Amino acid sequence: MATSINPRPALPPFSLRPARRSEQPTLANVYARGFWKDVLFGDYIHPYREKYPADNDLYWLRRMQVEWWDWTHRFIVSTVNDEKIGKEIVTGVAHWARLGPEGAKKYGLRWWDPRRIILPLSHLYTSITSCFFPNRAAHPDLEDVIERAYPFINPWTGSREESWYLEWLAVAPEYHGQGHGRALVQWGLDRAKEENICASVIAAYGKEKFYENCGFNNTAGTAGQGEGNPLADTPGGVVYFRDVPWESNGLANGHDSSLTNGLRQKS
Ligand SMILES: CC(C)(COP(=O)(O)OP(=O)(O)OC[C@H]1O[C@@H](n2cnc3c(N)ncnc32)[C@H](O)[C@@H]1OP(=O)(O)O)[C@@H](O)C(=O)NCCC(=O)NCCS
């Protein structure tokens, strides 16, 4: 069900709705273009993206093809209606995941559900196709750097075990500044609020203020922390939470501004 949003009278209206599987290549392209200039997903992981732009899309497509089949994940898109061509355009995409054992019970498939087989099969499919069609836009040693860094980060413990986690968010560059990003973030914040649990995100470099403006009120380290973390020298990656209680506003006591001040100055 699409939700029509008119953020400010001066800005064109847009809608939010769940993404369709047939849109995966479009969403991958929005991600690739959105993260094109990002220090981590652009220059660091994909130094050859100018030469192989389609392979850069492939990176995002393969992630999506696997995680699409995890029922605790949700892909939400923002769209506009282009009246000139009479067509709906996907302008942004947010990939939210419901973390935690309660989330798995509530949204995941039961142990006996035959659809559970699709997730490992899609993993296998992407591994095999990656061998035949490697991502030539990526640095060969860095394509899996995110996966290698994940074991070093686990802020989802204690009262934060249950969380709506924003895995990836991007708005197509030509639609920046029209409220689409904030609305896609708000979608997950609303789900977290409904369940009275926290929301979380790992902010890309330079996006700290954006998430703080969206309502994330605590920080919990960075994605590069821990000895031997392959992201140790990569800027950004501040882990943000929008903690409960939902009634309170503003930055909570646990917010460590030293994590973000330096990043903000550089951005
Ligand atoms: C970050 C991103 C999603 C923002 O999307 P957007 O649609 O341009 O953002 P919005 O128009 O909804 O902006 C909401 C507010 O945040 C502000 N904002 C947007 N980007 C910002 C940034 N990088 N730093 C600080 N504030 C920012 C806007 O000015 C706006 O403020 P206002 O409501 O007071 O006017 C978009 O810039 C993007 O796709 N970037 C590339 C991919 C990326 O970095 N994703 C985040 C990864 S964690």
PDB file of C-alpha atoms and ligand atoms in Angstrom:
ATOM      1  CA  MET A   1       0.000   0.000   0.000  1.00  0.00           C
ATOM      2  CA  ALA A   2       1.615   3.313  -1.092  1.00  0.00           C
ATOM      3  CA  THR A   3       1.653   6.257   1.287  1.00  0.00           C
ATOM      4  CA  SER A   4       1.519   9.649  -0.403  1.00  0.00           C
ATOM      5  CA  ILE A   5       3.718  12.247   1.205  1.00  0.00           C
ATOM      6  CA  ASN A   6       3.985  15.939   0.543  1.00  0.00           C
ATOM      7  CA  PRO A   7       6.900  17.064   2.721  1.00  0.00           C
ATOM      8  CA  ARG A   8       6.805  20.786   1.977  1.00  0.00           C
ATOM      9  CA  PRO A   9       4.436  22.654  -0.335  1.00  0.00           C
ATOM     10  CA  ALA A  10       7.354  23.694  -2.585  1.00  0.00           C
ATOM     11  CA  LEU A  11       8.555  20.116  -3.113  1.00  0.00           C
ATOM     12  CA  PRO A  12       6.941  17.618  -5.477  1.00  0.00           C
ATOM     13  CA  PRO A  13       4.947  14.879  -3.708  1.00  0.00           C
ATOM     14  CA  PHE A  14       6.297  11.344  -3.460  1.00  0.00           C
ATOM     15  CA  SER A  15       5.116   8.013  -2.104  1.00  0.00           C
ATOM     16  CA  LEU A  16       6.516   5.111  -0.094  1.00  0.00           C
ATOM     17  CA  ARG A  17       5.670   1.477  -0.742  1.00  0.00           C
ATOM     18  CA  PRO A  18       7.237  -1.995  -0.426  1.00  0.00           C
ATOM     19  CA  ALA A  19       9.621  -2.771  -3.289  1.00  0.00           C
ATOM     20  CA  ARG A  20       8.750  -5.429  -5.857  1.00  0.00           C
ATOM     21  CA  ARG A  21      11.120  -8.251  -6.705  1.00  0.00           C
ATOM     22  CA  SER A  22      11.037  -7.276 -10.383  1.00  0.00           C
ATOM     23  CA  GLU A  23      12.517  -3.921  -9.338  1.00  0.00           C
ATOM     24  CA  GLN A  24      15.748  -5.391  -7.933  1.00  0.00           C
ATOM     25  CA  PRO A  25      17.938  -4.168 -10.851  1.00  0.00           C
ATOM     26  CA  THR A  26      16.465  -0.666 -10.504  1.00  0.00           C
ATOM     27  CA  LEU A  27      17.091  -0.646  -6.756  1.00  0.00           C
ATOM     28  CA  ALA A  28      20.654  -1.885  -7.301  1.00  0.00           C
ATOM     29  CA  ASN A  29      21.213   1.003  -9.686  1.00  0.00           C
ATOM     30  CA  VAL A  30      19.840   3.510  -7.142  1.00  0.00           C
ATOM     31  CA  TYR A  31      22.232   2.096  -4.536  1.00  0.00           C
ATOM     32  CA  ALA A  32      25.191   2.139  -6.939  1.00  0.00           C
ATOM     33  CA  ARG A  33      24.543   5.739  -7.953  1.00  0.00           C
ATOM     34  CA  GLY A  34      23.724   6.822  -4.396  1.00  0.00           C
ATOM     35  CA  PHE A  35      26.992   5.393  -3.038  1.00  0.00           C
ATOM     36  CA  TRP A  36      29.085   6.304  -6.102  1.00  0.00           C
ATOM     37  CA  LYS A  37      31.015   9.042  -4.263  1.00  0.00           C
ATOM     38  CA  ASP A  38      30.983   7.357  -0.850  1.00  0.00           C
ATOM     39  CA  VAL A  39      34.485   6.893   0.601  1.00  0.00           C
ATOM     40  CA  LEU A  40      33.847   3.257   1.497  1.00  0.00           C
ATOM     41  CA  PHE A  41      31.590   1.843  -1.237  1.00  0.00           C
ATOM     42  CA  GLY A  42      32.977   4.158  -3.919  1.00  0.00           C
ATOM     43  CA  ASP A  43      36.737   4.713  -3.938  1.00  0.00           C
ATOM     44  CA  TYR A  44      37.740   2.047  -1.407  1.00  0.00           C
ATOM     45  CA  ILE A  45      35.709  -0.996  -2.435  1.00  0.00           C
ATOM     46  CA  HIS A  46      35.040  -0.025  -6.063  1.00  0.00           C
ATOM     47  CA  PRO A  47      38.125   1.766  -7.444  1.00  0.00           C
ATOM     48  CA  TYR A  48      37.356   0.492 -10.986  1.00  0.00           C
ATOM     49  CA  ARG A  49      33.696   1.555 -11.093  1.00  0.00           C
ATOM     50  CA  GLU A  50      34.232   4.160 -13.831  1.00  0.00           C
ATOM     51  CA  LYS A  51      35.462   1.409 -16.132  1.00  0.00           C
ATOM     52  CA  TYR A  52      32.861  -1.185 -15.068  1.00  0.00           C
ATOM     53  CA  PRO A  53      29.759   0.713 -13.882  1.00  0.00           C
ATOM     54  CA  ALA A  54      27.422  -2.232 -14.499  1.00  0.00           C
ATOM     55  CA  ASP A  55      29.534  -4.397 -12.180  1.00  0.00           C
ATOM     56  CA  ASN A  56      29.077  -1.796  -9.454  1.00  0.00           C
ATOM     57  CA  ASP A  57      25.299  -2.358  -9.799  1.00  0.00           C
ATOM     58  CA  LEU A  58      25.961  -6.097  -9.581  1.00  0.00           C
ATOM     59  CA  TYR A  59      27.498  -5.657  -6.118  1.00  0.00           C
ATOM     60  CA  TRP A  60      24.218  -4.250  -4.805  1.00  0.00           C
ATOM     61  CA  LEU A  61      22.056  -6.599  -6.827  1.00  0.00           C
ATOM     62  CA  ARG A  62      23.756  -9.678  -5.384  1.00  0.00           C
ATOM     63  CA  ARG A  63      23.343  -8.439  -1.815  1.00  0.00           C
ATOM     64  CA  MET A  64      19.676  -7.857  -2.464  1.00  0.00           C
ATOM     65  CA  GLN A  65      19.077 -11.142  -4.263  1.00  0.00           C
ATOM     66  CA  VAL A  66      20.181 -12.979  -1.129  1.00  0.00           C
ATOM     67  CA  GLU A  67      18.618 -10.864   1.599  1.00  0.00           C
ATOM     68  CA  TRP A  68      15.321 -10.535  -0.231  1.00  0.00           C
ATOM     69  CA  TRP A  69      14.578 -14.086   0.897  1.00  0.00           C
ATOM     70  CA  ASP A  70      15.080 -13.346   4.557  1.00  0.00           C
ATOM     71  CA  TRP A  71      11.582 -12.597   5.790  1.00  0.00           C
ATOM     72  CA  THR A  72      12.898 -10.394   8.624  1.00  0.00           C
ATOM     73  CA  HIS A  73      14.105  -7.922   5.968  1.00  0.00           C
ATOM     74  CA  ARG A  74      12.016  -5.222   4.322  1.00  0.00           C
ATOM     75  CA  PHE A  75      12.763  -3.215   1.180  1.00  0.00           C
ATOM     76  CA  ILE A  76      10.884   0.073   0.993  1.00  0.00           C
ATOM     77  CA  VAL A  77      11.031   2.448  -1.959  1.00  0.00           C
ATOM     78  CA  SER A  78      10.195   6.090  -2.464  1.00  0.00           C
ATOM     79  CA  THR A  79       8.624   6.926  -5.813  1.00  0.00           C
ATOM     80  CA  VAL A  80       7.427   9.885  -7.847  1.00  0.00           C
ATOM     81  CA  ASN A  81       5.035   9.989 -10.765  1.00  0.00           C
ATOM     82  CA  ASP A  82       6.664  11.479 -13.799  1.00  0.00           C
ATOM     83  CA  GLU A  83       3.703  13.038 -15.550  1.00  0.00           C
ATOM     84  CA  LYS A  84       5.678  13.774 -18.715  1.00  0.00           C
ATOM     85  CA  ILE A  85       6.269  10.097 -19.405  1.00  0.00           C
ATOM     86  CA  GLY A  86       3.268   8.894 -17.391  1.00  0.00           C
ATOM     87  CA  LYS A  87       5.405   6.548 -15.361  1.00  0.00           C
ATOM     88  CA  GLU A  88       6.289   5.874 -11.741  1.00  0.00           C
ATOM     89  CA  ILE A  89       9.997   6.394 -10.977  1.00  0.00           C
ATOM     90  CA  VAL A  90      11.791   4.759  -8.045  1.00  0.00           C
ATOM     91  CA  THR A  91      13.778   7.534  -6.384  1.00  0.00           C
ATOM     92  CA  GLY A  92      15.147   5.875  -3.244  1.00  0.00           C
ATOM     93  CA  VAL A  93      15.377   2.617  -1.356  1.00  0.00           C
ATOM     94  CA  ALA A  94      15.736   1.587   2.269  1.00  0.00           C
ATOM     95  CA  HIS A  95      16.617  -1.922   3.356  1.00  0.00           C
ATOM     96  CA  TRP A  96      15.456  -2.478   6.925  1.00  0.00           C
ATOM     97  CA  ALA A  97      16.059  -5.639   8.963  1.00  0.00           C
ATOM     98  CA  ARG A  98      14.241  -6.672  12.127  1.00  0.00           C
ATOM     99  CA  LEU A  99      16.985  -7.970  14.414  1.00  0.00           C
ATOM    100  CA  GLY A 100      16.608 -10.038  17.572  1.00  0.00           C
ATOM    101  CA  PRO A 101      15.010 -13.327  18.614  1.00  0.00           C
ATOM    102  CA  GLU A 102      11.550 -11.773  19.008  1.00  0.00           C
ATOM    103  CA  GLY A 103      11.904 -10.265  15.527  1.00  0.00           C
ATOM    104  CA  ALA A 104      12.780 -13.678  14.095  1.00  0.00           C
ATOM    105  CA  LYS A 105       9.676 -15.170  15.743  1.00  0.00           C
ATOM    106  CA  LYS A 106       7.438 -12.375  14.592  1.00  0.00           C
ATOM    107  CA  TYR A 107       8.656 -11.901  11.013  1.00  0.00           C
ATOM    108  CA  GLY A 108      10.807 -14.936  10.163  1.00  0.00           C
ATOM    109  CA  LEU A 109       9.582 -18.179   8.654  1.00  0.00           C
ATOM    110  CA  ARG A 110       8.790 -21.143  10.925  1.00  0.00           C
ATOM    111  CA  TRP A 111      11.290 -24.010  10.928  1.00  0.00           C
ATOM    112  CA  TRP A 112       8.980 -26.187   8.829  1.00  0.00           C
ATOM    113  CA  ASP A 113       8.223 -23.575   6.140  1.00  0.00           C
ATOM    114  CA  PRO A 114       9.542 -24.862   2.781  1.00  0.00           C
ATOM    115  CA  ARG A 115      10.391 -21.304   1.668  1.00  0.00           C
ATOM    116  CA  ARG A 116      13.336 -21.374   4.091  1.00  0.00           C
ATOM    117  CA  ILE A 117      15.267 -23.268   1.444  1.00  0.00           C
ATOM    118  CA  ILE A 118      15.293 -20.231  -0.879  1.00  0.00           C
ATOM    119  CA  LEU A 119      17.744 -18.237   1.284  1.00  0.00           C
ATOM    120  CA  PRO A 120      20.628 -20.776   1.227  1.00  0.00           C
ATOM    121  CA  LEU A 121      19.903 -21.481  -2.425  1.00  0.00           C
ATOM    122  CA  SER A 122      20.146 -17.801  -3.319  1.00  0.00           C
ATOM    123  CA  HIS A 123      23.462 -17.639  -1.383  1.00  0.00           C
ATOM    124  CA  LEU A 124      24.719 -20.542  -3.448  1.00  0.00           C
ATOM    125  CA  TYR A 125      23.442 -18.995  -6.669  1.00  0.00           C
ATOM    126  CA  THR A 126      25.225 -15.673  -6.050  1.00  0.00           C
ATOM    127  CA  SER A 127      28.463 -17.457  -5.033  1.00  0.00           C
ATOM    128  CA  ILE A 128      28.437 -19.478  -8.237  1.00  0.00           C
ATOM    129  CA  THR A 129      27.541 -16.543 -10.499  1.00  0.00           C
ATOM    130  CA  SER A 130      30.230 -14.428  -8.785  1.00  0.00           C
ATOM    131  CA  CYS A 131      32.821 -16.985  -9.886  1.00  0.00           C
ATOM    132  CA  PHE A 132      31.684 -16.788 -13.514  1.00  0.00           C
ATOM    133  CA  PHE A 133      30.902 -13.060 -13.539  1.00  0.00           C
ATOM    134  CA  PRO A 134      33.197 -11.392 -10.999  1.00  0.00           C
ATOM    135  CA  ASN A 135      32.615  -7.806  -9.932  1.00  0.00           C
ATOM    136  CA  ARG A 136      35.379  -6.101 -11.928  1.00  0.00           C
ATOM    137  CA  ALA A 137      34.550  -2.696 -10.432  1.00  0.00           C
ATOM    138  CA  ALA A 138      35.707  -3.895  -6.993  1.00  0.00           C
ATOM    139  CA  HIS A 139      39.185  -4.223  -5.573  1.00  0.00           C
ATOM    140  CA  PRO A 140      39.594  -8.020  -5.450  1.00  0.00           C
ATOM    141  CA  ASP A 141      40.733  -7.987  -1.796  1.00  0.00           C
ATOM    142  CA  LEU A 142      38.020  -5.630  -0.618  1.00  0.00           C
ATOM    143  CA  GLU A 143      34.731  -6.781  -2.098  1.00  0.00           C
ATOM    144  CA  ASP A 144      33.886  -8.700   1.091  1.00  0.00           C
ATOM    145  CA  VAL A 145      35.375  -6.168   3.535  1.00  0.00           C
ATOM    146  CA  ILE A 146      31.963  -5.362   5.060  1.00  0.00           C
ATOM    147  CA  GLU A 147      31.306  -9.017   5.826  1.00  0.00           C
ATOM    148  CA  ARG A 148      34.793  -9.339   7.362  1.00  0.00           C
ATOM    149  CA  ALA A 149      34.194  -6.314   9.596  1.00  0.00           C
ATOM    150  CA  TYR A 150      30.819  -7.463  10.951  1.00  0.00           C
ATOM    151  CA  PRO A 151      32.248  -9.861  13.608  1.00  0.00           C
ATOM    152  CA  PHE A 152      33.979  -6.865  15.238  1.00  0.00           C
ATOM    153  CA  ILE A 153      30.729  -4.983  15.727  1.00  0.00           C
ATOM    154  CA  ASN A 154      28.011  -6.168  18.033  1.00  0.00           C
ATOM    155  CA  PRO A 155      26.175  -3.304  19.673  1.00  0.00           C
ATOM    156  CA  TRP A 156      22.868  -5.244  19.467  1.00  0.00           C
ATOM    157  CA  THR A 157      22.981  -6.646  22.989  1.00  0.00           C
ATOM    158  CA  GLY A 158      20.958  -6.198  26.188  1.00  0.00           C
ATOM    159  CA  SER A 159      18.112  -3.733  25.727  1.00  0.00           C
ATOM    160  CA  ARG A 160      19.252  -3.253  22.100  1.00  0.00           C
ATOM    161  CA  GLU A 161      18.946  -6.903  21.115  1.00  0.00           C
ATOM    162  CA  GLU A 162      15.582  -6.252  19.487  1.00  0.00           C
ATOM    163  CA  SER A 163      16.007  -3.551  16.864  1.00  0.00           C
ATOM    164  CA  TRP A 164      14.875  -2.334  13.468  1.00  0.00           C
ATOM    165  CA  TYR A 165      18.233  -1.942  11.720  1.00  0.00           C
ATOM    166  CA  LEU A 166      18.657   0.182   8.596  1.00  0.00           C
ATOM    167  CA  GLU A 167      21.083  -1.866   6.514  1.00  0.00           C
ATOM    168  CA  TRP A 168      21.285   0.309   3.411  1.00  0.00           C
ATOM    169  CA  LEU A 169      19.683   3.566   2.382  1.00  0.00           C
ATOM    170  CA  ALA A 170      20.150   5.509  -0.829  1.00  0.00           C
ATOM    171  CA  VAL A 171      18.300   8.162  -2.766  1.00  0.00           C
ATOM    172  CA  ALA A 172      19.123   8.727  -6.437  1.00  0.00           C
ATOM    173  CA  PRO A 173      21.345  11.844  -6.603  1.00  0.00           C
ATOM    174  CA  GLU A 174      18.863  13.782  -8.769  1.00  0.00           C
ATOM    175  CA  TYR A 175      16.229  13.457  -6.004  1.00  0.00           C
ATOM    176  CA  HIS A 176      18.414  14.456  -3.056  1.00  0.00           C
ATOM    177  CA  GLY A 177      17.105  17.139  -0.739  1.00  0.00           C
ATOM    178  CA  GLN A 178      13.408  16.432  -1.402  1.00  0.00           C
ATOM    179  CA  GLY A 179      12.658  14.618   1.858  1.00  0.00           C
ATOM    180  CA  HIS A 180      12.763  11.074   0.397  1.00  0.00           C
ATOM    181  CA  GLY A 181      15.693   9.939   2.574  1.00  0.00           C
ATOM    182  CA  ARG A 182      14.143  11.179   5.771  1.00  0.00           C
ATOM    183  CA  ALA A 183      10.805   9.502   4.930  1.00  0.00           C
ATOM    184  CA  LEU A 184      12.543   6.176   4.232  1.00  0.00           C
ATOM    185  CA  VAL A 185      14.278   6.444   7.614  1.00  0.00           C
ATOM    186  CA  GLN A 186      11.013   7.386   9.278  1.00  0.00           C
ATOM    187  CA  TRP A 187       9.393   4.193   7.970  1.00  0.00           C
ATOM    188  CA  GLY A 188      11.676   2.087  10.185  1.00  0.00           C
ATOM    189  CA  LEU A 189      11.535   4.478  13.121  1.00  0.00           C
ATOM    190  CA  ASP A 190       7.748   4.120  13.035  1.00  0.00           C
ATOM    191  CA  ARG A 191       8.026   0.311  13.080  1.00  0.00           C
ATOM    192  CA  ALA A 192      10.429   0.484  16.035  1.00  0.00           C
ATOM    193  CA  LYS A 193       8.140   2.861  17.870  1.00  0.00           C
ATOM    194  CA  GLU A 194       5.118   0.614  17.281  1.00  0.00           C
ATOM    195  CA  GLU A 195       7.009  -2.289  18.844  1.00  0.00           C
ATOM    196  CA  ASN A 196       8.609  -0.089  21.503  1.00  0.00           C
ATOM    197  CA  ILE A 197      12.117  -1.220  20.592  1.00  0.00           C
ATOM    198  CA  CYS A 198      15.170   0.685  19.351  1.00  0.00           C
ATOM    199  CA  ALA A 199      16.182   1.466  15.776  1.00  0.00           C
ATOM    200  CA  SER A 200      19.795   1.394  14.580  1.00  0.00           C
ATOM    201  CA  VAL A 201      22.010   2.306  11.653  1.00  0.00           C
ATOM    202  CA  ILE A 202      25.708   2.492  10.766  1.00  0.00           C
ATOM    203  CA  ALA A 203      26.172   5.932   9.236  1.00  0.00           C
ATOM    204  CA  ALA A 204      28.238   6.425   6.105  1.00  0.00           C
ATOM    205  CA  TYR A 205      30.950   9.053   6.345  1.00  0.00           C
ATOM    206  CA  GLY A 206      29.415  12.534   6.245  1.00  0.00           C
ATOM    207  CA  LYS A 207      25.859  11.327   6.986  1.00  0.00           C
ATOM    208  CA  GLU A 208      26.072  11.638  10.789  1.00  0.00           C
ATOM    209  CA  LYS A 209      24.138  14.886  10.961  1.00  0.00           C
ATOM    210  CA  PHE A 210      21.471  13.498   8.643  1.00  0.00           C
ATOM    211  CA  TYR A 211      20.789  10.601  11.035  1.00  0.00           C
ATOM    212  CA  GLU A 212      20.901  12.829  14.104  1.00  0.00           C
ATOM    213  CA  ASN A 213      18.333  15.078  12.416  1.00  0.00           C
ATOM    214  CA  CYS A 214      16.222  12.011  11.709  1.00  0.00           C
ATOM    215  CA  GLY A 215      16.097  11.289  15.457  1.00  0.00           C
ATOM    216  CA  PHE A 216      18.912   8.828  16.225  1.00  0.00           C
ATOM    217  CA  ASN A 217      19.866   9.839  19.741  1.00  0.00           C
ATOM    218  CA  ASN A 218      22.780   7.617  20.873  1.00  0.00           C
ATOM    219  CA  THR A 219      26.055   6.338  19.464  1.00  0.00           C
ATOM    220  CA  ALA A 220      27.680   2.959  20.151  1.00  0.00           C
ATOM    221  CA  GLY A 221      31.186   2.941  18.682  1.00  0.00           C
ATOM    222  CA  THR A 222      32.127   2.641  15.044  1.00  0.00           C
ATOM    223  CA  ALA A 223      32.184  -0.033  12.375  1.00  0.00           C
ATOM    224  CA  GLY A 224      35.991   0.136  12.327  1.00  0.00           C
ATOM    225  CA  GLN A 225      36.582  -0.587  16.002  1.00  0.00           C
ATOM    226  CA  GLY A 226      38.505  -3.557  17.382  1.00  0.00           C
ATOM    227  CA  GLU A 227      42.005  -4.853  16.747  1.00  0.00           C
ATOM    228  CA  GLY A 228      42.365  -6.366  13.308  1.00  0.00           C
ATOM    229  CA  ASN A 229      39.155  -4.830  11.990  1.00  0.00           C
ATOM    230  CA  PRO A 230      39.642  -4.405   8.214  1.00  0.00           C
ATOM    231  CA  LEU A 231      37.693  -1.121   8.350  1.00  0.00           C
ATOM    232  CA  ALA A 232      39.983   0.371  11.037  1.00  0.00           C
ATOM    233  CA  ASP A 233      41.385   3.032   8.687  1.00  0.00           C
ATOM    234  CA  THR A 234      38.110   3.857   6.933  1.00  0.00           C
ATOM    235  CA  PRO A 235      36.406   7.069   8.022  1.00  0.00           C
ATOM    236  CA  GLY A 236      32.764   7.109   9.112  1.00  0.00           C
ATOM    237  CA  GLY A 237      30.798   4.093  10.273  1.00  0.00           C
ATOM    238  CA  VAL A 238      29.421   5.601  13.478  1.00  0.00           C
ATOM    239  CA  VAL A 239      26.856   3.215  14.968  1.00  0.00           C
ATOM    240  CA  TYR A 240      23.680   5.105  15.835  1.00  0.00           C
ATOM    241  CA  PHE A 241      20.693   4.066  17.900  1.00  0.00           C
ATOM    242  CA  ARG A 242      17.299   5.593  18.377  1.00  0.00           C
ATOM    243  CA  ASP A 243      16.793   4.163  21.838  1.00  0.00           C
ATOM    244  CA  VAL A 244      13.590   3.801  23.811  1.00  0.00           C
ATOM    245  CA  PRO A 245      11.734   5.525  25.418  1.00  0.00           C
ATOM    246  CA  TRP A 246      10.101   6.983  22.333  1.00  0.00           C
ATOM    247  CA  GLU A 247       8.526   9.803  24.296  1.00  0.00           C
ATOM    248  CA  SER A 248      11.882  11.539  24.896  1.00  0.00           C
ATOM    249  CA  ASN A 249      13.492  13.804  22.293  1.00  0.00           C
ATOM    250  CA  GLY A 250      16.987  15.072  21.647  1.00  0.00           C
ATOM    251  CA  LEU A 251      20.345  13.524  22.275  1.00  0.00           C
ATOM    252  CA  ALA A 252      20.469  11.166  25.227  1.00  0.00           C
ATOM    253  CA  ASN A 253      23.275  11.046  27.800  1.00  0.00           C
ATOM    254  CA  GLY A 254      24.945   8.095  26.077  1.00  0.00           C
ATOM    255  CA  HIS A 255      25.629  10.102  22.904  1.00  0.00           C
ATOM    256  CA  ASP A 256      29.397  10.434  22.500  1.00  0.00           C
ATOM    257  CA  SER A 257      29.803  13.606  20.445  1.00  0.00           C
ATOM    258  CA  SER A 258      33.559  13.028  20.088  1.00  0.00           C
ATOM    259  CA  LEU A 259      32.739  10.217  17.660  1.00  0.00           C
ATOM    260  CA  THR A 260      30.934  12.503  15.278  1.00  0.00           C
ATOM    261  CA  ASN A 261      32.391  15.968  15.804  1.00  0.00           C
ATOM    262  CA  GLY A 262      35.584  15.247  13.888  1.00  0.00           C
ATOM    263  CA  LEU A 263      33.674  13.527  11.102  1.00  0.00           C
ATOM    264  CA  ARG A 264      31.320  16.432  10.770  1.00  0.00           C
ATOM    265  CA  GLN A 265      34.152  18.930  10.454  1.00  0.00           C
ATOM    266  CA  LYS A 266      35.737  16.944   7.646  1.00  0.00           C
ATOM    267  CA  SER A 267      32.478  16.456   5.711  1.00  0.00           C
TER     268      SER A 267
HETATM  269  C1  LIG B   1      21.808  10.377   2.918  1.00  0.00           C
HETATM  270  C2  LIG B   1      20.698  10.455   1.893  1.00  0.00           C
HETATM  271  C3  LIG B   1      19.916   9.148   1.931  1.00  0.00           C
HETATM  272  C4  LIG B   1      19.775  11.624   2.229  1.00  0.00           C
HETATM  273  O1  LIG B   1      18.661  11.565   1.373  1.00  0.00           O
HETATM  274  P1  LIG B   1      17.851  12.879   0.934  1.00  0.00           P
HETATM  275  O2  LIG B   1      16.596  12.424   0.313  1.00  0.00           O
HETATM  276  O3  LIG B   1      18.737  13.760   0.140  1.00  0.00           O
HETATM  277  O4  LIG B   1      17.601  13.556   2.348  1.00  0.00           O
HETATM  278  P2  LIG B   1      16.333  14.432   2.754  1.00  0.00           P
HETATM  279  O5  LIG B   1      15.984  15.348   1.634  1.00  0.00           O
HETATM  280  O6  LIG B   1      15.272  13.552   3.272  1.00  0.00           O
HETATM  281  O7  LIG B   1      16.971  15.269   3.934  1.00  0.00           O
HETATM  282  C5  LIG B   1      16.428  15.304   5.216  1.00  0.00           C
HETATM  283  C6  LIG B   1      17.194  16.325   6.002  1.00  0.00           C
HETATM  284  O8  LIG B   1      18.557  15.903   6.174  1.00  0.00           O
HETATM  285  C7  LIG B   1      19.427  16.896   5.644  1.00  0.00           C
HETATM  286  N1  LIG B   1      20.549  16.195   5.022  1.00  0.00           N
HETATM  287  C8  LIG B   1      20.543  15.435   3.913  1.00  0.00           C
HETATM  288  N2  LIG B   1      21.777  14.944   3.688  1.00  0.00           N
HETATM  289  C9  LIG B   1      22.572  15.421   4.678  1.00  0.00           C
HETATM  290  C10 LIG B   1      23.953  15.275   5.009  1.00  0.00           C
HETATM  291  N3  LIG B   1      24.782  14.541   4.283  1.00  0.00           N
HETATM  292  N4  LIG B   1      24.405  15.919   6.117  1.00  0.00           N
HETATM  293  C11 LIG B   1      23.584  16.660   6.877  1.00  0.00           C
HETATM  294  N5  LIG B   1      22.267  16.825   6.617  1.00  0.00           N
HETATM  295  C12 LIG B   1      21.777  16.217   5.540  1.00  0.00           C
HETATM  296  C13 LIG B   1      18.611  17.656   4.651  1.00  0.00           C
HETATM  297  O9  LIG B   1      19.127  18.959   4.483  1.00  0.00           O
HETATM  298  C14 LIG B   1      17.267  17.676   5.316  1.00  0.00           C
HETATM  299  O10 LIG B   1      17.211  18.635   6.345  1.00  0.00           O
HETATM  300  P3  LIG B   1      15.888  19.534   6.547  1.00  0.00           P
HETATM  301  O11 LIG B   1      14.744  18.575   6.704  1.00  0.00           O
HETATM  302  O12 LIG B   1      16.202  20.293   7.793  1.00  0.00           O
HETATM  303  O13 LIG B   1      15.810  20.359   5.321  1.00  0.00           O
HETATM  304  C15 LIG B   1      21.257  10.709   0.465  1.00  0.00           C
HETATM  305  O14 LIG B   1      22.110  11.820   0.539  1.00  0.00           O
HETATM  306  C16 LIG B   1      21.994   9.544  -0.133  1.00  0.00           C
HETATM  307  O15 LIG B   1      21.403   8.651  -0.741  1.00  0.00           O
HETATM  308  N6  LIG B   1      23.347   9.530   0.009  1.00  0.00           N
HETATM  309  C17 LIG B   1      24.183   8.508  -0.584  1.00  0.00           C
HETATM  310  C18 LIG B   1      24.037   7.176   0.086  1.00  0.00           C
HETATM  311  C19 LIG B   1      24.245   7.270   1.583  1.00  0.00           C
HETATM  312  O16 LIG B   1      25.192   7.862   2.066  1.00  0.00           O
HETATM  313  N7  LIG B   1      23.314   6.643   2.337  1.00  0.00           N
HETATM  314  C20 LIG B   1      23.367   6.603   3.774  1.00  0.00           C
HETATM  315  C21 LIG B   1      24.204   5.469   4.148  1.00  0.00           C
HETATM  316  S1  LIG B   1      24.253   5.082   5.821  1.00  0.00           S
END
